mmCIF file of C-alpha atoms in Angstrom:
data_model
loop_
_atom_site.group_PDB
_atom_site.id
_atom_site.type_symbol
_atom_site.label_atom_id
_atom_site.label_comp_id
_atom_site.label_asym_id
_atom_site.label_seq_id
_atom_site.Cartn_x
_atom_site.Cartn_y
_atom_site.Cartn_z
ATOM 1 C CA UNK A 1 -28.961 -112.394 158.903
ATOM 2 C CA UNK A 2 -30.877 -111.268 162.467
ATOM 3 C CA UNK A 3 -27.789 -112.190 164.059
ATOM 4 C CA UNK A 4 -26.380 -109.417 161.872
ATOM 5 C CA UNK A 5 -28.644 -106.505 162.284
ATOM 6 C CA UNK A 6 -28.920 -107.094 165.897
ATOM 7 C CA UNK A 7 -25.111 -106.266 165.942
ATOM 8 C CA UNK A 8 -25.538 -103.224 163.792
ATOM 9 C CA UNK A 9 -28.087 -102.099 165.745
ATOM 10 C CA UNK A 10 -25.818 -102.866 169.043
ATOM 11 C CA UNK A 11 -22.950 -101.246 167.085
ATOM 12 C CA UNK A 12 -24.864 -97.845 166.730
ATOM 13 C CA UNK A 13 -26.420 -97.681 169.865
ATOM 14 C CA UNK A 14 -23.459 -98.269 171.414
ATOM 15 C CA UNK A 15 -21.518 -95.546 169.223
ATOM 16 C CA UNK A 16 -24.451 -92.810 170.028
ATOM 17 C CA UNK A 17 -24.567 -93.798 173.789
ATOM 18 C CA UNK A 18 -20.481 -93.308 173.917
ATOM 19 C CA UNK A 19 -21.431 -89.553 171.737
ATOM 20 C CA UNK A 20 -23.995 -88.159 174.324
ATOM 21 C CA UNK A 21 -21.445 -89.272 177.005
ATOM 22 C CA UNK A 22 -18.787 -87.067 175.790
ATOM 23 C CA UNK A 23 -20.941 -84.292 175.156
ATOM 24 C CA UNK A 24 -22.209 -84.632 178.670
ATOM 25 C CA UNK A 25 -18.725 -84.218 179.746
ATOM 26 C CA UNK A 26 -17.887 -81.670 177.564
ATOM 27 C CA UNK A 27 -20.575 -79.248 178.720
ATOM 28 C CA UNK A 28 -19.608 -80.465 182.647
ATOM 29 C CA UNK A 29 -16.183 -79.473 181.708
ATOM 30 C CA UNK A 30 -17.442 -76.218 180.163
ATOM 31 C CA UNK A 31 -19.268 -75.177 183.238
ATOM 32 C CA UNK A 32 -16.089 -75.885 185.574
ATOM 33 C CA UNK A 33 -14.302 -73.592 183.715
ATOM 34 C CA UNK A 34 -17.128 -71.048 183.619
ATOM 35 C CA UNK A 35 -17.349 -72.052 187.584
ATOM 36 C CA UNK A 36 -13.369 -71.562 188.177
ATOM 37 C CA UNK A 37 -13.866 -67.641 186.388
ATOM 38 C CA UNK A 38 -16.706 -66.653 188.483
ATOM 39 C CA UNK A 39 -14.891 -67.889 191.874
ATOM 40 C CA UNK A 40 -12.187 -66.033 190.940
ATOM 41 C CA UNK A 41 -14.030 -62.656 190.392
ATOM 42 C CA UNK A 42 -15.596 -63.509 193.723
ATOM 43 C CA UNK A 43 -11.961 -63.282 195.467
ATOM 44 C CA UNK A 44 -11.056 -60.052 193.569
ATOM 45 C CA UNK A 45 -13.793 -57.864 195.241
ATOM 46 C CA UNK A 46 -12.980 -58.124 198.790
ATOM 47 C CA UNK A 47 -9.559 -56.506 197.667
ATOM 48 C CA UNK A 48 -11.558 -53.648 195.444
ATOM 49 C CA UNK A 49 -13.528 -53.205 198.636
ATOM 50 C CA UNK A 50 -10.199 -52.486 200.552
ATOM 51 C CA UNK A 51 -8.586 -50.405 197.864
ATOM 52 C CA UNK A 52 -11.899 -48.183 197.284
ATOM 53 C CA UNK A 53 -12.567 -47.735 200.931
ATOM 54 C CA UNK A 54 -9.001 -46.566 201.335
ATOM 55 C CA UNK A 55 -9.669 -43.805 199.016
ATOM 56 C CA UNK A 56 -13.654 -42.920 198.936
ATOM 57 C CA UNK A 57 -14.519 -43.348 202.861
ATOM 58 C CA UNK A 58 -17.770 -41.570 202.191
ATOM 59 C CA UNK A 59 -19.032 -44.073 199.743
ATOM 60 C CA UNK A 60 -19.935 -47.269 202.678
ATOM 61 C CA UNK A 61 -23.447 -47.801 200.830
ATOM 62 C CA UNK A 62 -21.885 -48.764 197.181
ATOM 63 C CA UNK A 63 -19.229 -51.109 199.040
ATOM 64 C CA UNK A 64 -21.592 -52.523 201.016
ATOM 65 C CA UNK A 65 -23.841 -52.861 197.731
ATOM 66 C CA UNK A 66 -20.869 -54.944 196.452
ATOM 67 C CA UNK A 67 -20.216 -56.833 199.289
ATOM 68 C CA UNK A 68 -23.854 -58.082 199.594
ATOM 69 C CA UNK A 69 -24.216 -59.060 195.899
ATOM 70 C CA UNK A 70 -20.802 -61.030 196.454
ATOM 71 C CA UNK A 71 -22.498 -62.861 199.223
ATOM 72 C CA UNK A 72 -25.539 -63.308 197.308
ATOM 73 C CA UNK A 73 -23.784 -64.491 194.000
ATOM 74 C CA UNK A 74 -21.203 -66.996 195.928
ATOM 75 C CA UNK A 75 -24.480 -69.199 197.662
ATOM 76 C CA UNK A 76 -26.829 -69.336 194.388
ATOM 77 C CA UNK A 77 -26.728 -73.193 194.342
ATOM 78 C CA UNK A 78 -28.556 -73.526 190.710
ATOM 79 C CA UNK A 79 -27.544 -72.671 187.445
ATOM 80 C CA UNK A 80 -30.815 -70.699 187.109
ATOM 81 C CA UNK A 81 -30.093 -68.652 190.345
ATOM 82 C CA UNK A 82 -26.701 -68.215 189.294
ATOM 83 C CA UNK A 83 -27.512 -65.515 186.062
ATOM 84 C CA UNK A 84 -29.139 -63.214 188.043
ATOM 85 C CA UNK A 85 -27.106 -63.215 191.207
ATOM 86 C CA UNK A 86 -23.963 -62.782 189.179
ATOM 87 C CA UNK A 87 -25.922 -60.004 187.060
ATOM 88 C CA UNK A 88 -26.460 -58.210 190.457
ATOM 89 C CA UNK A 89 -22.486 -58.119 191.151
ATOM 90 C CA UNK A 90 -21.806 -56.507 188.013
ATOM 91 C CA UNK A 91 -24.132 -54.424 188.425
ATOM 92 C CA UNK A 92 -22.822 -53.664 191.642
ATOM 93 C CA UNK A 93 -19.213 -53.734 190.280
ATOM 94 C CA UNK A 94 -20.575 -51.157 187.768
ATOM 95 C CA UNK A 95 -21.619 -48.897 190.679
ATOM 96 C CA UNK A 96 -18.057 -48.901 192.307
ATOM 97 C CA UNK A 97 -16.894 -48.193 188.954
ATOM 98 C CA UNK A 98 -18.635 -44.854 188.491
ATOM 99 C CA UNK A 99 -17.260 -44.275 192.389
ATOM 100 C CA UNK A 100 -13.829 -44.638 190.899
ATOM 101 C CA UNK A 101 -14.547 -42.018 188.217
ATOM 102 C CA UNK A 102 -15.164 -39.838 191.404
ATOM 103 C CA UNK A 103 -11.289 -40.337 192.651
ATOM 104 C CA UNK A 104 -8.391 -39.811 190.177
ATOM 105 C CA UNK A 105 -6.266 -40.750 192.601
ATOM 106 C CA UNK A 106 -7.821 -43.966 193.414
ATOM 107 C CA UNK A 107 -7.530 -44.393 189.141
ATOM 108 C CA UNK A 108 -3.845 -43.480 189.502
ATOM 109 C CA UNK A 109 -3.178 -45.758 192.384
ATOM 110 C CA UNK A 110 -0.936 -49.230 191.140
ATOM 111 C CA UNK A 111 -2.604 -51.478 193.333
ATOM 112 C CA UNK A 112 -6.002 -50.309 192.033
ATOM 113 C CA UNK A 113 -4.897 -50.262 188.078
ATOM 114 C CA UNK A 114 -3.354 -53.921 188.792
ATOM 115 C CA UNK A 115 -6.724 -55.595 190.114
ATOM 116 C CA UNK A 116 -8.815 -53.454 187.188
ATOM 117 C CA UNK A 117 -6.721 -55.343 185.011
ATOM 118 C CA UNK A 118 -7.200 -58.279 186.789
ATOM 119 C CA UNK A 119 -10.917 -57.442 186.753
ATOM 120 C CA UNK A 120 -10.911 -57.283 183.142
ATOM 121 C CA UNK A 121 -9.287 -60.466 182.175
ATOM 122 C CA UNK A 122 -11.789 -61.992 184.407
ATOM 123 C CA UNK A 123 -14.877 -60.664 182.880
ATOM 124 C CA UNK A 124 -13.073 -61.268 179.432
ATOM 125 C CA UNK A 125 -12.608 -65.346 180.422
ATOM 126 C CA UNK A 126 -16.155 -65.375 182.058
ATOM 127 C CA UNK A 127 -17.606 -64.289 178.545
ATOM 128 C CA UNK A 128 -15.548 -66.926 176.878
ATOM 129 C CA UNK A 129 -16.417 -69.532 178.902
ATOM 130 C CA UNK A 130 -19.691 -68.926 178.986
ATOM 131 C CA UNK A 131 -20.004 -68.640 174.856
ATOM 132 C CA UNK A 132 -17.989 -71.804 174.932
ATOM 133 C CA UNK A 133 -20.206 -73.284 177.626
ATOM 134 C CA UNK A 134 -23.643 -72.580 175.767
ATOM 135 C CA UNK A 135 -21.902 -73.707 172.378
ATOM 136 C CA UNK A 136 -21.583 -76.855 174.429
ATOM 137 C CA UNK A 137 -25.167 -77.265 175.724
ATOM 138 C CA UNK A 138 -26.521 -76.641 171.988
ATOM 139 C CA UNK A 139 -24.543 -79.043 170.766
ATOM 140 C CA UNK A 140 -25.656 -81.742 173.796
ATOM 141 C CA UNK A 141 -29.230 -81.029 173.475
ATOM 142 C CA UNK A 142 -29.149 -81.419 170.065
ATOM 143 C CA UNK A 143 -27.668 -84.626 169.787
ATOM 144 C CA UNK A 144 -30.314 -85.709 172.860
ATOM 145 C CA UNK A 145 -33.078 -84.262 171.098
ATOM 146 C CA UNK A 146 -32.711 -85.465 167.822
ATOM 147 C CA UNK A 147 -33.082 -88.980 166.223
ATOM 148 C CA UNK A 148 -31.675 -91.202 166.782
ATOM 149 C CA UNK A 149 -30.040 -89.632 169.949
ATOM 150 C CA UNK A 150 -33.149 -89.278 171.219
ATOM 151 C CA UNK A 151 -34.169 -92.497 171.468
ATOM 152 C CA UNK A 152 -30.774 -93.489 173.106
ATOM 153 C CA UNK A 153 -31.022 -90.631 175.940
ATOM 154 C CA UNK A 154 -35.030 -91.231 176.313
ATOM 155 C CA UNK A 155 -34.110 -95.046 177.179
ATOM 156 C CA UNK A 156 -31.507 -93.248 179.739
ATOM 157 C CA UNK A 157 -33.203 -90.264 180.756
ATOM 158 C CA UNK A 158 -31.216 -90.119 184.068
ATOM 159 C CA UNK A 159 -28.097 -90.236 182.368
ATOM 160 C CA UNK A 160 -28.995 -87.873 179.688
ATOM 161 C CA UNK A 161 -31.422 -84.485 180.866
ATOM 162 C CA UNK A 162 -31.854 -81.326 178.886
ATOM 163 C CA UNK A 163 -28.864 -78.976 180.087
ATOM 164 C CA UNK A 164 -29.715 -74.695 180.567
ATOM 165 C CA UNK A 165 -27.722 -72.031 178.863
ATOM 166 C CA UNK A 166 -25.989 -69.670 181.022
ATOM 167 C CA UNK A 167 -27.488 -66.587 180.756
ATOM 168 C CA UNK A 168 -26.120 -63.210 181.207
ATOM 169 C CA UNK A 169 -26.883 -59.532 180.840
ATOM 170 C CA UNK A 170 -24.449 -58.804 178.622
ATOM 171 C CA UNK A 171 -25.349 -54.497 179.784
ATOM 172 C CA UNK A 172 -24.230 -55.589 183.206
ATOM 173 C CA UNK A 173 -20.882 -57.265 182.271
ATOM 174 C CA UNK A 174 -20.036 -54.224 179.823
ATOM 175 C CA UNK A 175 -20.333 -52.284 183.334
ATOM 176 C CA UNK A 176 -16.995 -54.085 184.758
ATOM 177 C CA UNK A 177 -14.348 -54.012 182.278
ATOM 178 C CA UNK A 178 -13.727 -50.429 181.641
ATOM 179 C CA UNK A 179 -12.421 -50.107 184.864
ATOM 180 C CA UNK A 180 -8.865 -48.858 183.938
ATOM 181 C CA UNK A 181 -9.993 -46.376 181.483
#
């Protein structure tokens, strides 16, 4: 009878350890996605730069603005660094954006009206990564904060740390996207 608890007990610790695990990797996953969107938004504004400048020569102190938050966004190493550095570039992108509104034909230009769209689809799959990303934390910390989870991941608390949301100001990104309109 022992015999057969102890492999119950083996049974569902071994059925919650192999749970956390794939919730771990699920949120990983999540943030390489999240990680892949923000890298590309990175390489789309070097080319805004070059199609604003073409257009509003006067206006070096907003595309400099840009180019430093780029900088600054691209080398936060931590996630927590990461929110507001990436706030700052919309911010940022949001400035350019009101430079636009400055130059109809900078709006009317095809290169320009291209990479806004490009732009937008960007900041649309950052914000559903992101959702999908802290849907995917919640559901890891709960399961490693919760019993009997939490006695599995307090046993392996190397293997199994609290995870942070990704935080955003949602004002900032609503800056970006409206850039065709």
């Amino acid at each position: 009878m022992t015999g057969a608890v102890a492999a119950v007990v083996l049974i569902v610790l071994i059925l919650l350890f192999n749970r956390l695990v794939r919730l771990r990797n699920k949120v990983d996953t999540a943030w390489h996605q999240i990680d892949v969107q923000l890298n590309r938004r990175h390489e789309l504004v070097p080319r805004l730069v070059a199609i604003v400048q073409g257009y509003a020569i006067h206006e070096k102190e907003v595309l400099t603005s840009v180019t430093a938050a780029r900088s600054q966004a691209q080398s936060a190493a931590s996630l927590k660094a990461k929110g507001p550095a990436e706030d700052g570039l919309s911010n940022a992108l949001g400035g350019v954006m009101l430079v636009v509104e400055s130059y109809p034909g900078l709006k009317a230009d095809e290169g320009f009206e291209k990479l806004a769209d490009e732009l937008t689809h960007t900041e649309t799959a950052i914000a559903g990564a992101r959702k999908y990303y802290n849907g995917s934390v919640m559901q890891y910390d709960n399961a490693t904060q919760s019993f009997p989870g939490n006695i599995v991941a307090g046993a392996l608390k190397g293997s199994f740390q609290e995870r942070e949301y990704f935080e955003l100001d949602d004002n900032a990104m609503r800056l970006t996207p409206d850039v065709a309109g």
